[in-house]
Coordinates of C-alpha atoms in Angstrom, one line a residue:
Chain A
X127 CA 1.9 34.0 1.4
X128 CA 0.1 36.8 -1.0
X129 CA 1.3 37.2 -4.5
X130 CA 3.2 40.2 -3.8
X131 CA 5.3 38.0 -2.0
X132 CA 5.4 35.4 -4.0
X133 CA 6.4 37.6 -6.5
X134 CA 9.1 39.3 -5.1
X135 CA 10.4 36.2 -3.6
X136 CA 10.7 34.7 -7.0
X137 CA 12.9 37.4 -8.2
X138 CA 15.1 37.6 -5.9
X139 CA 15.4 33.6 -6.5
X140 CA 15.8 34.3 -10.6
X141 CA 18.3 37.1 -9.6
X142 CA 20.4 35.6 -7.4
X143 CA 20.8 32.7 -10.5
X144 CA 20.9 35.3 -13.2
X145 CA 18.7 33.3 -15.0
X146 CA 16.8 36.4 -17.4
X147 CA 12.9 34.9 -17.0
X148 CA 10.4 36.1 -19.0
X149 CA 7.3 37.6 -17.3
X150 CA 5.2 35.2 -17.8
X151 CA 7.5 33.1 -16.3
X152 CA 8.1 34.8 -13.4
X153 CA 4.3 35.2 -12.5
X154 CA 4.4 31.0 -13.1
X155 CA 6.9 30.9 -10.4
X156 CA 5.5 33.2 -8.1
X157 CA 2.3 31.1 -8.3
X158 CA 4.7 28.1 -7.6
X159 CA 6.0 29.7 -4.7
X160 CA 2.9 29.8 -3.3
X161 CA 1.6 25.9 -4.1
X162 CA 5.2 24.1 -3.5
X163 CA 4.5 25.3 0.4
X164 CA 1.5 22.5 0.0
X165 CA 3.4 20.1 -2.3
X166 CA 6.5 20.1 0.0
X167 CA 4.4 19.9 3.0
X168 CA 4.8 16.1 3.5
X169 CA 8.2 16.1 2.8
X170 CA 8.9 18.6 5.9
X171 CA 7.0 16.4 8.1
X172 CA 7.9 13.4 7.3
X173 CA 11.6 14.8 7.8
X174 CA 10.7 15.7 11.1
X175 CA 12.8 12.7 13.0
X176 CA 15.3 11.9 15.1
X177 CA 19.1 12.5 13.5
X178 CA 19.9 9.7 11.3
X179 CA 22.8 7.3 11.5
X180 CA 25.5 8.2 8.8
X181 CA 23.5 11.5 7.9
X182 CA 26.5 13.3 7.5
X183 CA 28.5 11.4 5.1
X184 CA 25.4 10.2 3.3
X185 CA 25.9 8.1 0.1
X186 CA 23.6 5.6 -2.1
X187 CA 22.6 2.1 -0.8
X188 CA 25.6 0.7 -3.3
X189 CA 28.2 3.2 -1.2
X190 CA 27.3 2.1 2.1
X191 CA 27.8 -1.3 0.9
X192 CA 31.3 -0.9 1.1
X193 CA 31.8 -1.2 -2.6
X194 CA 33.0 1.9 -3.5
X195 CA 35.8 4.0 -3.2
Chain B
X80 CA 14.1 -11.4 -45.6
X81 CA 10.8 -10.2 -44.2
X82 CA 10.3 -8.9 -40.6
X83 CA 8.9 -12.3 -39.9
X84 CA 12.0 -14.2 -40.6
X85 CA 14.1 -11.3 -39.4
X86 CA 15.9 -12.1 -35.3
X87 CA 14.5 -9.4 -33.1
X88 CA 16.8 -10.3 -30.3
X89 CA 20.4 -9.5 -29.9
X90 CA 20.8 -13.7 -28.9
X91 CA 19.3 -14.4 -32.0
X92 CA 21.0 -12.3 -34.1
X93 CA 24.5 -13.1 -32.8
X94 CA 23.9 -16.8 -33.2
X95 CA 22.3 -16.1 -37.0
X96 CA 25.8 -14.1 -37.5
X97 CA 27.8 -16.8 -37.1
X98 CA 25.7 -19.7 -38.7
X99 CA 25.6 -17.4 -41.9
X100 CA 22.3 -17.1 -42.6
X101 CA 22.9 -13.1 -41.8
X102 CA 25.9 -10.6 -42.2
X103 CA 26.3 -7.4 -40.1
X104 CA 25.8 -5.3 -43.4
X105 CA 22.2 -7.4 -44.1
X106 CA 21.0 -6.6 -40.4
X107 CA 22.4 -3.2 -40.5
X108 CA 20.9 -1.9 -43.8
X109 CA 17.7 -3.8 -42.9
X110 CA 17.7 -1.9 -39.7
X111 CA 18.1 1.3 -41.9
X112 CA 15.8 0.9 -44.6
X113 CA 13.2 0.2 -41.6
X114 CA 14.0 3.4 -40.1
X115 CA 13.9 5.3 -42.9
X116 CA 10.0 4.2 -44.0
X117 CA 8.9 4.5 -39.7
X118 CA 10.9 6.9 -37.8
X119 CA 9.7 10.2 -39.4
X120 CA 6.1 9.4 -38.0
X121 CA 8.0 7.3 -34.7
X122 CA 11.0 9.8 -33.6
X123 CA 13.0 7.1 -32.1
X124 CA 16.3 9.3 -33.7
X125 CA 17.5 12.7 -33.4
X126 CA 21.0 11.4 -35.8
X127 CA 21.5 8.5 -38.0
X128 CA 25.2 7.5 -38.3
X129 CA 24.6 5.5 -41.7
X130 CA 27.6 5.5 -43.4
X131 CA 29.7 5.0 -40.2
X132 CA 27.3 2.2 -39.5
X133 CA 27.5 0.8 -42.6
X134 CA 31.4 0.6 -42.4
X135 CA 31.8 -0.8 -39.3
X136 CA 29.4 -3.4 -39.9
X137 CA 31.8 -4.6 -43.1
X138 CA 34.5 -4.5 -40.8
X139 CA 33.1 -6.5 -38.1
X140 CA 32.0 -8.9 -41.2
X141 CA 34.9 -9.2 -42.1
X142 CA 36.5 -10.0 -38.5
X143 CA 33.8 -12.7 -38.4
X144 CA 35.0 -14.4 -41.2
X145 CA 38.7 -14.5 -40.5
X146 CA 37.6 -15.9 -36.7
X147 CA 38.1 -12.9 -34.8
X148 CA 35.2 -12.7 -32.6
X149 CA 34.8 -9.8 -30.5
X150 CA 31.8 -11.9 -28.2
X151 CA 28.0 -11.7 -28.3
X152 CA 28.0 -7.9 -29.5
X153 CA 30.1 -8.5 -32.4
X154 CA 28.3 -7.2 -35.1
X155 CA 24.9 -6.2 -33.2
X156 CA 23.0 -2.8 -34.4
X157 CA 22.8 -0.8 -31.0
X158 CA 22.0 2.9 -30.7
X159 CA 22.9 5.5 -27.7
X160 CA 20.4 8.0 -25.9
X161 CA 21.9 11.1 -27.0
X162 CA 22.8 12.5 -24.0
X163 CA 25.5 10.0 -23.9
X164 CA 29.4 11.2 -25.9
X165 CA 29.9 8.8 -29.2
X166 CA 33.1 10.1 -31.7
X167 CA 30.9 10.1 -34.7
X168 CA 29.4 13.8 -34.0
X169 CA 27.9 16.3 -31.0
X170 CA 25.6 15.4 -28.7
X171 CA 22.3 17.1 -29.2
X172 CA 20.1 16.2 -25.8
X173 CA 17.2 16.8 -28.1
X174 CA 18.1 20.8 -27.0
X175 CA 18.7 23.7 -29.5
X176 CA 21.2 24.2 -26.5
X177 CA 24.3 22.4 -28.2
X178 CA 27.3 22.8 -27.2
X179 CA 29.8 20.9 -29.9
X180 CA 32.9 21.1 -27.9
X181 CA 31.4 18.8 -25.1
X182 CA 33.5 15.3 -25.7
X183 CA 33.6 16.0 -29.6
X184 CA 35.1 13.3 -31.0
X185 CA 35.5 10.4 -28.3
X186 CA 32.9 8.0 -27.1
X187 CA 31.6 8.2 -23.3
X188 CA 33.7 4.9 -21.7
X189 CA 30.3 3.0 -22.1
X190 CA 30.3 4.1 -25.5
X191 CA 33.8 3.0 -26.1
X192 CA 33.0 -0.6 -24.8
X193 CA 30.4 -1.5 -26.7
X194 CA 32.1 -0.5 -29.5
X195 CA 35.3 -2.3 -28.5
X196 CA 33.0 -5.3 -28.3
X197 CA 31.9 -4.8 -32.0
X198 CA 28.9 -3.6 -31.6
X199 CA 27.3 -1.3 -34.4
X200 CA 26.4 2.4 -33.4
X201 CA 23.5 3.0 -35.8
X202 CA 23.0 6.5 -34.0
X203 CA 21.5 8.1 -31.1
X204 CA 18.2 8.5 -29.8
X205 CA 15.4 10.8 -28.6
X206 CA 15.6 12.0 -24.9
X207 CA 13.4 14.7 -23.3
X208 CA 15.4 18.1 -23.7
X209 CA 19.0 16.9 -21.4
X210 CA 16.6 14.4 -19.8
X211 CA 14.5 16.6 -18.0
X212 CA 12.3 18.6 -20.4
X213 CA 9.4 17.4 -22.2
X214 CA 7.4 16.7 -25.5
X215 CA 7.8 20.5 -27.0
X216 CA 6.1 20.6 -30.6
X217 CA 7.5 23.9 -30.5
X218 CA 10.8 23.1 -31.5
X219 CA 11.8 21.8 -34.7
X220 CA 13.2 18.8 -33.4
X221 CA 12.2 14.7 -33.5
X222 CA 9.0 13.8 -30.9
X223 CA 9.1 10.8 -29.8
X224 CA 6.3 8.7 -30.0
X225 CA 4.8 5.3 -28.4
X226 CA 5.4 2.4 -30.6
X227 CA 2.0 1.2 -30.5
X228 CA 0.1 4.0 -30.8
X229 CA 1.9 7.7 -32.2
X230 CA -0.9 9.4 -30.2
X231 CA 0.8 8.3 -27.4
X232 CA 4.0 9.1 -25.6
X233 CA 7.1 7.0 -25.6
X234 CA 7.9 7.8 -22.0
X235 CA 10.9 9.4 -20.8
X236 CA 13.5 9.9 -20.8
X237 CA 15.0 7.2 -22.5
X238 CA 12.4 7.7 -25.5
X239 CA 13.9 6.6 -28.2
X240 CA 15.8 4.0 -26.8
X241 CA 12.4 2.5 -25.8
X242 CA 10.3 3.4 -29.0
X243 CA 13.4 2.4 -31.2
X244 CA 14.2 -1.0 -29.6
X245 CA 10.2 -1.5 -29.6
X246 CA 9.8 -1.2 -33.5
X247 CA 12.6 -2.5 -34.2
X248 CA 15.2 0.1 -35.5
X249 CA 18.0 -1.4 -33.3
X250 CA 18.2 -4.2 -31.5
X251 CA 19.4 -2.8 -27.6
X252 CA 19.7 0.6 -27.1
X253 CA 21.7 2.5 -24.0
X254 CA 19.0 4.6 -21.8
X255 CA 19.9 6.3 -18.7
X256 CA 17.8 6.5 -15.3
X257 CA 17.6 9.0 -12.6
X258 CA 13.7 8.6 -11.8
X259 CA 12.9 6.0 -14.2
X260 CA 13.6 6.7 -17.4
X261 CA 15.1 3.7 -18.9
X262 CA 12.0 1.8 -17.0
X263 CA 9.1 4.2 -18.1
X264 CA 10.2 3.9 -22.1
X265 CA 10.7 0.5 -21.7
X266 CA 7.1 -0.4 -20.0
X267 CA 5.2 2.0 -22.4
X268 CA 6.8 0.5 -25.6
X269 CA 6.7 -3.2 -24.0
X270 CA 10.6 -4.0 -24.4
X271 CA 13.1 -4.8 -21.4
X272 CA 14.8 -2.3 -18.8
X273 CA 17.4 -2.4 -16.9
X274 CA 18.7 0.1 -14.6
X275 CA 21.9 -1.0 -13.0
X276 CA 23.0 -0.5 -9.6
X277 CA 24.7 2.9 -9.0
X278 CA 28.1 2.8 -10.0
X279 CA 28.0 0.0 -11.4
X280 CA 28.5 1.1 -14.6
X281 CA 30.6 4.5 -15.6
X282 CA 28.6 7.7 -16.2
X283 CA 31.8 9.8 -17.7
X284 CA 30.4 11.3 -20.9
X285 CA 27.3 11.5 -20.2
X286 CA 25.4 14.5 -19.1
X287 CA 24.3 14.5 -15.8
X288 CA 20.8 15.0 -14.3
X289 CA 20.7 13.7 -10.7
X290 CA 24.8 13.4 -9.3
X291 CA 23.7 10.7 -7.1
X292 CA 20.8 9.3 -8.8
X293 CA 21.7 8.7 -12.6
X294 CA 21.9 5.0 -13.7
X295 CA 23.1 3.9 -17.4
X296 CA 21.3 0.8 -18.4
X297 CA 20.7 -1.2 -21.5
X298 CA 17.3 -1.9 -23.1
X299 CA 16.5 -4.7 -25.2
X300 CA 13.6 -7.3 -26.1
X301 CA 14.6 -9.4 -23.0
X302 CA 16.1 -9.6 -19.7
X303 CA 18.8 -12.0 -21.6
X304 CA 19.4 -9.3 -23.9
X305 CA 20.1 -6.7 -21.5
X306 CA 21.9 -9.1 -19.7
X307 CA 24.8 -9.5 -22.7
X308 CA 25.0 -5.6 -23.1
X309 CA 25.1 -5.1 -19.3
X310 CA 28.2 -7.7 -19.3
X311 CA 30.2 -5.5 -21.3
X312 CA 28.6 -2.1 -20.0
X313 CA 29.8 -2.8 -16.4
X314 CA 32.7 -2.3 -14.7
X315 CA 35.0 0.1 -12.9
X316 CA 36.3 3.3 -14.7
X317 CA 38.7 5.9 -13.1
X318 CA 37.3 8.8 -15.5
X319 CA 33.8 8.4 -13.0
X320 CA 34.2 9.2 -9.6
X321 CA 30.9 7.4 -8.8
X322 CA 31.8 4.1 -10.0
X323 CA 32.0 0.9 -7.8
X324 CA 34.9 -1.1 -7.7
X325 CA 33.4 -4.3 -9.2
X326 CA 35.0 -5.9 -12.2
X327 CA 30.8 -6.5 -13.2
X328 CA 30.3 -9.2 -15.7
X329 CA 28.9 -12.7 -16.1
X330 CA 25.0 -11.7 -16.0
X331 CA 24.0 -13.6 -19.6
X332 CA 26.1 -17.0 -18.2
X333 CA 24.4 -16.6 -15.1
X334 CA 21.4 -17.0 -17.1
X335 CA 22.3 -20.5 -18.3
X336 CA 21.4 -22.1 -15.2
X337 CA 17.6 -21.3 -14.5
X338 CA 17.3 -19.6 -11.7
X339 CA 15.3 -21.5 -8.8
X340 CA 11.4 -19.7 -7.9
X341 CA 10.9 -22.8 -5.6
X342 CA 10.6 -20.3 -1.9
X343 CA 11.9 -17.2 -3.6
X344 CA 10.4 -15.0 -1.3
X345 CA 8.7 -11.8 -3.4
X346 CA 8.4 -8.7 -1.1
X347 CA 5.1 -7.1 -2.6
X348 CA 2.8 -4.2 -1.2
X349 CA -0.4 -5.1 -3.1
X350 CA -2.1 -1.8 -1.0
X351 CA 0.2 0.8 -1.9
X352 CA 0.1 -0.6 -5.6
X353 CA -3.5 -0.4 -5.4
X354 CA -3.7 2.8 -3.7
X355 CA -0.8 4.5 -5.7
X356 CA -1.4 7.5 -7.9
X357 CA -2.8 6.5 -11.3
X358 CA -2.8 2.7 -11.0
X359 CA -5.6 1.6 -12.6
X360 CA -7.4 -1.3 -11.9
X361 CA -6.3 -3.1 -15.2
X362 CA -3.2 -2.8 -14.2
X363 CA -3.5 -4.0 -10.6
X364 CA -5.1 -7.3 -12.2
X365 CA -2.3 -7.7 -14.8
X366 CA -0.1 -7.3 -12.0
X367 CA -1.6 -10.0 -9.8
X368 CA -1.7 -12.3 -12.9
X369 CA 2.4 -11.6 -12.7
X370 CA 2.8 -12.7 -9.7
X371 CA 0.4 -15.6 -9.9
X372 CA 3.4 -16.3 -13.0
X373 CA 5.9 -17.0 -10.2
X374 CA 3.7 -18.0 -6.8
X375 CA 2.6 -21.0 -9.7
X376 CA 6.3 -21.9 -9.8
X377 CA 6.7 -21.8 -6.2
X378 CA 7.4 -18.3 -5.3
X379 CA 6.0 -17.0 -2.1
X380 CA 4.6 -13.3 -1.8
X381 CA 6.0 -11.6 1.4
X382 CA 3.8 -8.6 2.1
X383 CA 6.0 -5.4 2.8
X384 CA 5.4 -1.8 3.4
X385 CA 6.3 0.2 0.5
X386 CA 7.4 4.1 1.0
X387 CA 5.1 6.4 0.5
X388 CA 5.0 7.0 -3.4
X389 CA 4.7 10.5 -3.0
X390 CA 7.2 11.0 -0.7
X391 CA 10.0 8.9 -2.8
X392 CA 9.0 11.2 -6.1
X393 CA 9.2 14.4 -4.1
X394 CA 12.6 13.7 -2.6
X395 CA 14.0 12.4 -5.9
X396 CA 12.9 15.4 -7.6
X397 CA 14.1 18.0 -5.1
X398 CA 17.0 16.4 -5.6
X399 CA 17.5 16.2 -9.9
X400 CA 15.8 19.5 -10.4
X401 CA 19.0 21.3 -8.3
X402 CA 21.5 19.3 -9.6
X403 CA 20.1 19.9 -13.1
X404 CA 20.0 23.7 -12.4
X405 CA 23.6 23.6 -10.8
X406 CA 25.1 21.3 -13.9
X407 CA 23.2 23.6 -16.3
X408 CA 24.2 27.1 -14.4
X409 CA 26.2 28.9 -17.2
X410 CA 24.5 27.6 -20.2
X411 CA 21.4 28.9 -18.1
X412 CA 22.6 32.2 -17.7
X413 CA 23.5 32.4 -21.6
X414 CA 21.1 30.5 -23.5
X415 CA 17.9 30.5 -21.5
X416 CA 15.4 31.3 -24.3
X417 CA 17.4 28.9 -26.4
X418 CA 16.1 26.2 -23.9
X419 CA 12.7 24.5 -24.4
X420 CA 9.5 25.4 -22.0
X421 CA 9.3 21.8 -20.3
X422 CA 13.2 22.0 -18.9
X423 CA 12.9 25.9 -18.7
X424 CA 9.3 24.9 -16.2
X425 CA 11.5 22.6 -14.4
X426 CA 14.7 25.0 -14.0
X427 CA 12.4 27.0 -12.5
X428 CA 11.2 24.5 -9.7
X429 CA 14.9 23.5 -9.5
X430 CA 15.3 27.6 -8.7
X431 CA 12.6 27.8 -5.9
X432 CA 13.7 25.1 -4.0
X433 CA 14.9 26.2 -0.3
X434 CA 17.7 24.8 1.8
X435 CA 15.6 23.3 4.2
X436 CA 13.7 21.5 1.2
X437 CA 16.6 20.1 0.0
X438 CA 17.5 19.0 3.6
X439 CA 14.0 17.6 4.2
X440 CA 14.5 16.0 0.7
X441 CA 18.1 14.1 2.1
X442 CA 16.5 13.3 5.0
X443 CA 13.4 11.5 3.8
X444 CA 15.9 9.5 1.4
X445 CA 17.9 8.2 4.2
X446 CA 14.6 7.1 5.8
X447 CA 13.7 5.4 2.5
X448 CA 16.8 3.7 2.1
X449 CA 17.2 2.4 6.0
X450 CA 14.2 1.2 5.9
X451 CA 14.3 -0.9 1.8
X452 CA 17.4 -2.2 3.6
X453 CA 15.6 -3.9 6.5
X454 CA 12.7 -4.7 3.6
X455 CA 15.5 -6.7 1.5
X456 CA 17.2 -8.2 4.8
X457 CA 13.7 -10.6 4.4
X458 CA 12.7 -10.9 1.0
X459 CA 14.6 -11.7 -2.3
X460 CA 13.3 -9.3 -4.9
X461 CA 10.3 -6.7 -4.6
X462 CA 7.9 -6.6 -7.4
X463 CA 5.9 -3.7 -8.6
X464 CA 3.7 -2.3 -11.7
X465 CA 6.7 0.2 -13.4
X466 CA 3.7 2.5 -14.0
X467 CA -0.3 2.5 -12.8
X468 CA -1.2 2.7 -16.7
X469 CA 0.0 2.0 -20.1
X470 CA 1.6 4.6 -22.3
X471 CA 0.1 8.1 -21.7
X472 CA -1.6 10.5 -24.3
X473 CA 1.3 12.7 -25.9
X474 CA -0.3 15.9 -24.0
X475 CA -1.1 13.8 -20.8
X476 CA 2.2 14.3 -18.9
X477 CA 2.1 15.8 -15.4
X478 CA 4.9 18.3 -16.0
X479 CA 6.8 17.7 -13.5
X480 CA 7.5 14.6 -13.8
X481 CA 6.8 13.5 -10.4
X482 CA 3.9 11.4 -10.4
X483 CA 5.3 9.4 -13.9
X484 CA 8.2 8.3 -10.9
X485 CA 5.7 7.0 -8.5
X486 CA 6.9 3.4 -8.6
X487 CA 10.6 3.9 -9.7
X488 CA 12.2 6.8 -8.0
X489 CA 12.5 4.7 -5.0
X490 CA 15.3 2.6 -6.7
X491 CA 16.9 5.9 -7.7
X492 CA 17.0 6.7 -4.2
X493 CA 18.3 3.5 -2.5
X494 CA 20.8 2.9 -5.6
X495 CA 19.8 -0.8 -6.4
X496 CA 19.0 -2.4 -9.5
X497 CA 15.5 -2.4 -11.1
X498 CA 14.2 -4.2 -14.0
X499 CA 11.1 -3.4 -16.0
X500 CA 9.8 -5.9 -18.3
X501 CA 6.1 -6.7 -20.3
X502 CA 3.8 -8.2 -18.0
X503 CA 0.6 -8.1 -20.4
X504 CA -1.3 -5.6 -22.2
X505 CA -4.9 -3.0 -21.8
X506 CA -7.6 -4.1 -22.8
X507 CA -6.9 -1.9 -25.7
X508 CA -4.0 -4.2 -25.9
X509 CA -1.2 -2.3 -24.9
X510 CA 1.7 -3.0 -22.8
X511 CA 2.3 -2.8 -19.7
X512 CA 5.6 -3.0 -17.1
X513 CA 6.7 -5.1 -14.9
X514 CA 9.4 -3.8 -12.2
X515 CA 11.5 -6.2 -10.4
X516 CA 14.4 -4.8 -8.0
X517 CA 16.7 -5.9 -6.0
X518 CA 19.6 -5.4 -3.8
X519 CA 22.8 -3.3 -4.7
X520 CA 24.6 -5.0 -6.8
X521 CA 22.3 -7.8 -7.4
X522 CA 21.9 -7.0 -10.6
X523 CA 22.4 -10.4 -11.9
X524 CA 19.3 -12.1 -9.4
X525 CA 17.1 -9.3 -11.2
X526 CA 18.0 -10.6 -14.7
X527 CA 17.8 -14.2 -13.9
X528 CA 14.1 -13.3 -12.0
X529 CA 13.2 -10.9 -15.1
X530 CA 14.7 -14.0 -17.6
X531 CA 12.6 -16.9 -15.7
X532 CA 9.5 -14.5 -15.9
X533 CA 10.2 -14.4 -20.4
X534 CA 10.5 -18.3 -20.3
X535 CA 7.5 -18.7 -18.6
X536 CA 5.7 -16.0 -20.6
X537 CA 5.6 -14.7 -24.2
X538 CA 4.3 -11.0 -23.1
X539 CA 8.1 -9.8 -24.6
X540 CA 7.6 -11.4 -27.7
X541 CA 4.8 -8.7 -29.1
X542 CA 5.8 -6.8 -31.5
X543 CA 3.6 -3.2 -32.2
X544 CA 1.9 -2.9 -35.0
X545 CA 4.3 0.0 -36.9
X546 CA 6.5 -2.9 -37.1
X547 CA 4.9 -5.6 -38.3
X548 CA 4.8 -6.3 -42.1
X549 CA 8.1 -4.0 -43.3
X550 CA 10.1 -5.8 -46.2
X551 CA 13.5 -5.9 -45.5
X552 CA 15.9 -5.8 -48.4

């Protein structure tokens, strides 16, 4: 993705929140924009499976023990 | 009374309270008169309730005396993270972002139990800004420092907590934990963590980081410690729709019978430890001396195949930087300069996340917690470093947080309990954190574990050197 991009891509993200970033901390996002693609990388893959029993009604390990509400 | 002669431990000090060789008001104003000659240098406090302190220690005194006894806590000087509700004033979350209408005046339920046990709120304690920012020296507010060395950091989020309990200002403290954070304060300043089981104990009045990730937990010298603050911290409340239906309870008897290590089978992934992001090899040998502790008494290590660190940190984190950014959303719009660069750094990752980040995020989680389950279907308890090194330089933190989480996110994730305890020390002699976790709701096989470790070891027992040699009044 080029910085343009990035760039632009970031303010629509800050816009859409209408959270009033400074520009220096817009240019840190749009530089973010462009490394989370690598961070997250693994992430996507590693997500890459087969659907997942109870995936849609997920809750934490102490839920699905049958101990909560 | 010098330090020397002073209890350190919450057992100690309840059984000193009723022999009479101490009063409430004697531990309190000790406890005080400590904090007043170490905490501008430690920042283990953002408020100091003194006079409130001071009076409800003469009251529980007095209780004492006419045989009204509340139980174990009766009289003990705790202090509260202070992104946790008590009546005495506003909670700060260490953020020129205040807002003094949020639960003014009544305690969070955890709050209100301790208290209702007669435990002493001395105050509250350092976070990072709402438990998400970081160290910012430019704000004109407390930083929180290591114990055992002020160049260092105390570890977060629960800093204070951990520093506080460490050089002794208080003797437990309440933390709270969505990636780690009462673990991480608690291995950098060598005291005792616990996080409870999700749900297990009420999060109403406090402020939220991670929905579906954020544990409160005690923190003390020991496991037995945490144990008696976790008996009265547990339990049900209708105010929190995430908490479990358990009545909770009896972890400090359950300590009375010593637990059993004869064939307690440790699941242990001595590869990934080894292999995992800034474990150094100091700690990898104090961690094998650890479990050398228990495999001595009978234990038996069970290799396993731990998650991939990286991907537990990433999918924890995905997941508390948009909950932050969707708890936060109006203050955001109205205050952002007021907020400090660390969380304002970590809004802004919360802001770029995608959809299908968040859903590869969920996804990955349910992964991770299908497959601890089939881990813990063979094994008793899994054992871990709670970090790959001792307490990090103040200006040494990653930023994001993530790779502080490598080893304790994954209890986050899966919900279970998690205990981080001293396991031994650098070779420049400071401490280091043991975590042992467990199954949902086995909180009280983790204490019992963590408790056998401390009476088979004296690593819990060091006290830093800021603490050492005060004269108590």
């Amino acid at each position: 993705m080029s910085q343009d991009k990035a760039r632009a891509y970031a303010d629509v993200a800050a816009a859409k929140l209408g959270l009033p970033l400074s520009e220096a901390e817009l240019q840190q996002a749009a530089e973010r924009v462009v490394s989370k693609q690598v961070d997250f990388a693994p992430l996507h893959a590693a997500a890459k499976t087969a659907p997942i029993e109870g995936e849609l009604t997920f809750q934490p390990a102490s839920a699905q023990a049958g101990r909560h509400d | 009374m010098t330090l020397s002669d002073m209890p350190t431990t919450i057992a100690q000090s309840a059984s000193a309270l009723r022999d009479g060789r101490l009063t409430s008001v004697q531990l309190v104003s000790a406890l005080q008169t400590r904090a007043a000659a170490i905490d501008p240098r430690l920042g283990a406090f953002t408020t100091q309730y003194i006079d409130h302190a001071l009076a409800a220690a003469a009251i529980a005194d007095r209780e004492l005396a006419a045989g009204q006894d509340r139980g174990p806590l009766h009289g003990i000087p705790l202090a509260v993270k202070d992104i946790v509700a008590a009546k005495e004033g506003p909670t700060t979350a260490s953020s020129a972002v205040v807002d003094p209408s949020w639960w003014q005046g009544q305690d969070a339920p955890v709050v209100a139990r301790l208290r209702a046990a007669g435990a002493i709120i001395l105050g509250k304690t350092t976070t990072m800004e709402y438990a998400l920012g970081e160290p910012d020296s430019d704000q004109a507010l407390a930083q929180p420092r290591c114990a055992w060395d002020l160049g260092r950091w105390a570890g977060g989020s629960s800093s204070g907590s951990g520093s506080g309990v460490a050089a002794g200002l208080m003797l437990g403290a309440v933390g709270t934990d969505t990636g780690g954070s009462v673990r991480l304060p608690a291995a950098f300043n060598g005291i005792t963590g616990h996080k409870p089981t999700f749900g297990l104990v009420p999060k109403s009045g406090v402020h939220v980081l991670g929905f579906s990730l954020d544990a409160v937990g005690p923190m003390a010298r020991t496991a037995r410690d945490c144990a008696l603050m976790l008996d009265v911290m547990a339990g049900h409340d209708a105010s929190d729709a995430s908490s479990a239906r358990v009545a909770g309870g009896g972890y400090a008897k359950g300590l009375d019978t010593p637990v059993n290590l004869t064939g307690l089978r440790i699941g242990v992934d001595l590869a990934a430890v080894a292999g995992r992001v800034g474990c150094d090899p100091a700690t990898f040998g104090v961690f094998e001396a650890a479990l050398r502790v228990f495999t001595d008494a009978g234990a038996i290590l069970v290799p396993y195949v731990a998650p991939e660190w990286r991907l537990c940190a990433l999918s924890a984190a995905v997941v508390w930087q948009v909950d932050a950014l969707t708890y936060h959303h109006d203050l955001l719009r109205e205050r952002w300069s007021e907020f400090g660069r660390g969380i304002r750094a970590q809004f802004i990752e919360g802001m770029l996340v995608t959809p299908s980040d968040m859903k590869a995020a969920d996804r990955v989680r349910r992964q991770i917690c299908a497959h601890m389950a089939q881990v813990l279907d063979g094994v008793d308890i899994v054992m871990s470093p709670t970090h790959g090194t001792a307490a990090l330089l103040y200006d040494e933190r990653s930023g994001s947080g993530v790779d502080e989480t490598a080893f304790t996110s994954l209890w986050n994730l899966t919900g279970g309990p998690a205990i981080s305890l001293p396991m031994g020390v650098t070779g420049e002699g400071l401490p280091l954190g043991l975590q042992i976790a467990g199954r949902a709701f086995d909180d009280g096989q983790v204490l019992a574990i963590a408790d056998a470790f401390q009476a088979m070891t004296a690593h819990h027992r060091a006290m830093p050197p800021i603490a050492r040699g005060e004269m108590l009044s």
